[in-house]
mmCIF file of C-alpha atoms in Angstrom:
data_model
loop_
_atom_site.group_PDB
_atom_site.id
_atom_site.type_symbol
_atom_site.label_atom_id
_atom_site.label_comp_id
_atom_site.label_asym_id
_atom_site.label_seq_id
_atom_site.Cartn_x
_atom_site.Cartn_y
_atom_site.Cartn_z
ATOM 1 C CA MET A 1 258.111 91.074 106.430
ATOM 2 C CA ARG A 2 255.866 93.962 105.096
ATOM 3 C CA THR A 3 256.429 97.136 105.106
ATOM 4 C CA ARG A 4 254.453 100.066 106.320
ATOM 5 C CA ALA A 5 253.545 100.997 103.019
ATOM 6 C CA GLU A 6 252.407 97.276 101.768
ATOM 7 C CA SER A 7 250.692 97.372 105.210
ATOM 8 C CA THR A 8 248.675 100.193 104.050
ATOM 9 C CA LEU A 9 247.951 99.680 100.978
ATOM 10 C CA ALA A 10 246.514 95.989 101.903
ATOM 11 C CA GLU A 11 244.283 97.756 104.787
ATOM 12 C CA ARG A 12 243.158 100.161 101.550
ATOM 13 C CA LYS A 13 242.683 97.461 99.572
ATOM 14 C CA ARG A 14 240.441 95.522 102.229
ATOM 15 C CA GLN A 15 238.364 98.772 103.087
ATOM 16 C CA LEU A 16 237.672 99.269 99.677
ATOM 17 C CA VAL A 17 236.613 95.730 99.316
ATOM 18 C CA ALA A 18 234.036 95.938 102.212
ATOM 19 C CA ASP A 19 232.941 99.490 100.881
ATOM 20 C CA GLU A 20 231.975 97.933 97.911
ATOM 21 C CA LEU A 21 230.075 94.875 99.510
ATOM 22 C CA THR A 22 228.012 97.476 101.630
ATOM 23 C CA GLU A 23 227.498 99.273 98.598
ATOM 24 C CA ALA A 24 226.212 96.871 97.338
ATOM 25 C CA ALA A 25 224.005 95.415 99.495
ATOM 26 C CA LEU A 26 222.573 98.582 100.410
ATOM 27 C CA GLN A 27 221.529 99.462 97.023
ATOM 28 C CA LEU A 28 219.661 95.870 96.917
ATOM 29 C CA LEU A 29 217.997 95.870 100.084
ATOM 30 C CA ALA A 30 216.579 99.112 99.725
ATOM 31 C CA ILE A 31 215.149 98.322 96.680
ATOM 32 C CA ARG A 32 213.882 95.156 97.353
ATOM 33 C CA GLY A 33 213.730 94.681 101.125
ATOM 34 C CA PHE A 34 215.844 93.130 103.717
ATOM 35 C CA ASP A 35 214.023 89.334 103.886
ATOM 36 C CA ALA A 36 214.122 89.492 100.134
ATOM 37 C CA VAL A 37 217.829 89.596 98.991
ATOM 38 C CA THR A 38 220.426 86.846 99.806
ATOM 39 C CA VAL A 39 223.924 87.002 100.171
ATOM 40 C CA ASP A 40 224.473 85.184 97.025
ATOM 41 C CA GLU A 41 222.935 88.329 94.864
ATOM 42 C CA ILE A 42 224.918 90.496 96.807
ATOM 43 C CA VAL A 43 228.070 89.052 96.041
ATOM 44 C CA ALA A 44 227.000 88.877 92.313
ATOM 45 C CA SER A 45 226.417 92.546 92.551
ATOM 46 C CA ALA A 46 229.579 93.436 94.132
ATOM 47 C CA GLY A 47 231.533 91.048 91.568
ATOM 48 C CA VAL A 48 233.207 89.013 94.281
ATOM 49 C CA SER A 49 233.205 85.343 96.042
ATOM 50 C CA LYS A 50 230.899 84.301 98.741
ATOM 51 C CA ARG A 51 234.110 82.800 100.162
ATOM 52 C CA THR A 52 235.557 87.000 100.465
ATOM 53 C CA PHE A 53 232.238 88.088 101.767
ATOM 54 C CA PHE A 54 232.599 85.807 105.089
ATOM 55 C CA ARG A 55 235.726 87.445 105.500
ATOM 56 C CA TYR A 56 234.352 90.616 105.841
ATOM 57 C CA PHE A 57 231.228 89.773 107.603
ATOM 58 C CA ARG A 58 229.330 86.967 109.486
ATOM 59 C CA SER A 59 225.914 87.321 108.197
ATOM 60 C CA LYS A 60 223.970 89.846 106.048
ATOM 61 C CA GLU A 61 222.576 91.776 109.279
ATOM 62 C CA ASP A 62 226.228 92.663 109.690
ATOM 63 C CA VAL A 63 226.861 94.712 106.216
ATOM 64 C CA VAL A 64 224.152 96.893 107.558
ATOM 65 C CA VAL A 65 224.805 97.013 111.492
ATOM 66 C CA GLN A 66 228.207 97.493 111.055
ATOM 67 C CA PHE A 67 228.007 101.113 109.951
ATOM 68 C CA LEU A 68 226.879 101.801 113.913
ATOM 69 C CA ALA A 69 229.980 99.397 114.959
ATOM 70 C CA GLY A 70 231.807 102.378 116.189
ATOM 71 C CA MET A 71 229.204 104.892 117.511
ATOM 72 C CA GLY A 72 229.253 103.397 121.237
ATOM 73 C CA ASP A 73 233.001 104.148 121.764
ATOM 74 C CA ASP A 74 232.940 107.419 119.924
ATOM 75 C CA MET A 75 230.361 108.270 121.776
ATOM 76 C CA ARG A 76 232.090 107.343 125.322
ATOM 77 C CA THR A 77 235.107 109.047 124.272
ATOM 78 C CA ALA A 78 233.530 112.066 123.202
ATOM 79 C CA LEU A 79 231.511 112.018 126.953
ATOM 80 C CA ALA A 80 234.880 111.104 128.935
ATOM 81 C CA SER A 81 236.641 114.431 126.635
ATOM 82 C CA ARG A 82 234.079 117.073 127.660
ATOM 83 C CA PRO A 83 234.997 119.690 130.520
ATOM 84 C CA ALA A 84 234.621 118.168 133.788
ATOM 85 C CA ASP A 85 232.334 121.627 134.808
ATOM 86 C CA GLU A 86 229.870 121.122 131.896
ATOM 87 C CA ALA A 87 226.226 120.173 132.928
ATOM 88 C CA PRO A 88 225.343 116.442 132.397
ATOM 89 C CA ALA A 89 222.469 117.471 129.881
ATOM 90 C CA GLU A 90 225.157 119.431 127.748
ATOM 91 C CA ALA A 91 227.660 116.881 128.197
ATOM 92 C CA LEU A 92 224.963 114.357 126.885
ATOM 93 C CA ARG A 93 223.956 116.485 123.700
ATOM 94 C CA GLN A 94 227.594 116.896 123.043
ATOM 95 C CA THR A 95 227.606 112.765 122.822
ATOM 96 C CA VAL A 96 224.677 112.012 120.838
ATOM 97 C CA ARG A 97 225.809 114.636 118.267
ATOM 98 C CA VAL A 98 228.782 112.973 117.530
ATOM 99 C CA PRO A 99 226.895 109.858 116.052
ATOM 100 C CA VAL A 100 224.025 112.170 114.290
ATOM 101 C CA THR A 101 226.667 114.093 113.091
ATOM 102 C CA THR A 102 227.846 111.243 111.733
ATOM 103 C CA CYS A 103 225.014 110.545 109.830
ATOM 104 C CA ALA A 104 224.323 113.652 108.608
ATOM 105 C CA ALA A 105 227.838 113.742 107.003
ATOM 106 C CA ASP A 106 226.967 110.889 104.907
ATOM 107 C CA SER A 107 223.075 111.296 104.908
ATOM 108 C CA GLU A 108 222.324 109.432 101.769
ATOM 109 C CA ARG A 109 223.911 106.111 103.004
ATOM 110 C CA ALA A 110 223.004 106.741 106.364
ATOM 111 C CA LEU A 111 219.267 107.365 105.502
ATOM 112 C CA ARG A 112 219.346 103.882 103.813
ATOM 113 C CA VAL A 113 221.037 102.058 106.605
ATOM 114 C CA VAL A 114 218.647 103.849 109.083
ATOM 115 C CA ARG A 115 215.303 102.861 107.625
ATOM 116 C CA LEU A 116 216.705 99.245 107.012
ATOM 117 C CA ILE A 117 217.067 99.158 110.583
ATOM 118 C CA LEU A 118 213.943 100.431 111.808
ATOM 119 C CA ARG A 119 211.983 98.809 109.510
ATOM 120 C CA THR A 120 213.464 95.262 109.812
ATOM 121 C CA PRO A 121 212.686 93.436 113.248
ATOM 122 C CA ALA A 122 216.133 91.439 113.105
ATOM 123 C CA LEU A 123 217.978 94.415 112.664
ATOM 124 C CA LEU A 124 216.293 96.880 115.089
ATOM 125 C CA ALA A 125 216.939 93.994 117.370
ATOM 126 C CA ARG A 126 220.445 94.243 117.129
ATOM 127 C CA PHE A 127 220.087 97.787 117.092
ATOM 128 C CA LEU A 128 218.776 98.045 120.124
ATOM 129 C CA GLU A 129 220.897 95.514 121.582
ATOM 130 C CA ARG A 130 223.718 97.662 120.790
ATOM 131 C CA GLN A 131 222.002 100.636 122.537
ATOM 132 C CA ASP A 132 221.945 98.972 125.647
ATOM 133 C CA ARG A 133 225.767 97.987 125.474
ATOM 134 C CA TRP A 134 225.948 102.167 125.133
ATOM 135 C CA ARG A 135 223.834 103.149 127.602
ATOM 136 C CA ASP A 136 225.813 100.714 130.301
ATOM 137 C CA ASP A 137 229.172 102.242 128.618
ATOM 138 C CA LEU A 138 228.063 105.683 129.050
ATOM 139 C CA ALA A 139 226.337 105.581 132.390
ATOM 140 C CA ALA A 140 229.493 103.771 133.892
ATOM 141 C CA GLU A 141 231.281 107.053 132.203
ATOM 142 C CA LEU A 142 228.635 109.590 133.443
ATOM 143 C CA ALA A 143 229.066 108.436 136.807
ATOM 144 C CA ARG A 144 232.742 109.109 136.729
ATOM 145 C CA ARG A 145 232.058 112.479 135.891
ATOM 146 C CA THR A 146 229.620 112.873 138.740
ATOM 147 C CA GLY A 147 231.050 111.152 141.305
ATOM 148 C CA ARG A 148 227.975 108.424 141.500
ATOM 149 C CA ASP A 149 227.896 104.667 141.826
ATOM 150 C CA SER A 150 226.437 103.448 138.739
ATOM 151 C CA ALA A 151 225.926 100.169 140.212
ATOM 152 C CA THR A 152 223.756 101.532 143.067
ATOM 153 C CA ASP A 153 222.588 105.089 141.571
ATOM 154 C CA LEU A 154 219.644 105.158 139.065
ATOM 155 C CA TYR A 155 220.838 108.856 138.399
ATOM 156 C CA PRO A 156 223.476 107.571 135.620
ATOM 157 C CA ALA A 157 221.444 104.744 133.675
ATOM 158 C CA LEU A 158 218.451 106.959 133.637
ATOM 159 C CA ALA A 159 219.963 110.172 131.721
ATOM 160 C CA VAL A 160 221.970 108.038 129.562
ATOM 161 C CA GLY A 161 218.699 106.314 129.122
ATOM 162 C CA ALA A 162 216.551 109.519 128.103
ATOM 163 C CA ALA A 163 219.607 110.998 125.731
ATOM 164 C CA LEU A 164 219.643 107.805 123.471
ATOM 165 C CA THR A 165 215.905 107.976 123.522
ATOM 166 C CA ALA A 166 216.182 111.524 122.188
ATOM 167 C CA PHE A 167 218.933 109.861 119.809
ATOM 168 C CA HIS A 168 216.599 107.127 118.684
ATOM 169 C CA VAL A 169 213.588 109.114 118.482
ATOM 170 C CA VAL A 170 215.500 111.251 116.030
ATOM 171 C CA LEU A 171 216.513 109.294 113.784
ATOM 172 C CA GLN A 172 212.669 107.586 113.399
ATOM 173 C CA ARG A 173 211.651 111.001 112.563
ATOM 174 C CA TRP A 174 214.561 111.762 110.093
ATOM 175 C CA SER A 175 213.904 108.447 108.136
ATOM 176 C CA ALA A 176 210.398 108.528 108.594
ATOM 177 C CA GLY A 177 209.178 111.873 107.078
ATOM 178 C CA ASP A 178 211.717 114.801 107.886
ATOM 179 C CA ALA A 179 214.921 113.695 105.871
ATOM 180 C CA ALA A 180 215.099 117.011 104.157
ATOM 181 C CA ARG A 181 215.817 118.376 107.396
ATOM 182 C CA ASP A 182 219.281 118.793 109.460
ATOM 183 C CA PRO A 183 219.262 115.338 111.975
ATOM 184 C CA VAL A 184 221.501 117.842 114.009
ATOM 185 C CA ALA A 185 218.534 120.833 114.426
ATOM 186 C CA LEU A 186 216.448 117.677 115.330
ATOM 187 C CA LEU A 187 218.620 116.270 118.030
ATOM 188 C CA ASP A 188 218.985 119.760 119.322
ATOM 189 C CA GLU A 189 214.835 120.616 119.553
ATOM 190 C CA ALA A 190 214.731 116.969 120.896
ATOM 191 C CA PHE A 191 217.665 117.989 123.967
ATOM 192 C CA ALA A 192 214.972 121.016 124.834
ATOM 193 C CA VAL A 193 212.226 118.960 125.487
ATOM 194 C CA VAL A 194 214.441 116.452 127.609
ATOM 195 C CA ALA A 195 217.113 118.845 129.082
ATOM 196 C CA PRO A 196 215.661 119.948 132.217
ATOM 197 C CA ALA A 197 215.145 116.112 133.557
ATOM 198 C CA LEU A 198 219.102 115.358 133.105
ATOM 199 C CA ASP A 199 220.673 117.720 135.113
ATOM 200 C CA PRO A 200 220.415 115.747 138.737
ATOM 201 C CA ALA A 201 219.357 117.873 141.656
ATOM 202 C CA PRO A 202 221.220 119.546 144.161
ATOM 203 C CA PRO A 203 221.375 117.405 147.072
ATOM 204 C CA ARG A 204 218.485 118.077 149.621
ATOM 205 C CA ALA A 205 219.970 120.111 153.062
ATOM 206 C CA PRO A 206 218.811 118.271 156.150
ATOM 207 C CA ALA A 207 215.735 119.395 157.556
ATOM 208 C CA HIS A 208 215.977 121.494 160.756
ATOM 209 C CA ARG A 209 213.781 120.085 163.720
#
């Protein structure tokens, strides 16, 4: 039976191999383009076997998309932890700040990943598919916070959709020409535009007859 120290060491070794594969893949893909690089070339560059590659990733797409894997869970956790009396627009801004801050903290790698995703149709499709799942999860959490029903009320899905659109546009602008700018500052600019539409209007008083 493994000791805790042995398990921790094994986990670190697995993470090291995964990181080496990811870095080798990103370097090749950034230089030559997604479609031009094969799994064989990635494993040769990383110095591991093809069998090892498939222990960590199901496909070439997964090497890139795994960078985004935890973002949805992180955002839902962030939204659930926001103060109960905070306005939805601010809660959503702080929620979407989480993945953007992650990108800013490792901007060189994040830029390579974001550019690959946005410029490669197969990866962009996977990214948009993930955003759909994020929207559903975040809408359910926003509905809970605001006392609404996400199945029948349009507000939660529309508000979260606007927040995720702001996130997507920021990634586009940051990767296309504003790479020198802080993506968090870009997000704040984006939310200055969309925030007025994110807070629900108070219930209308019944008309007097």
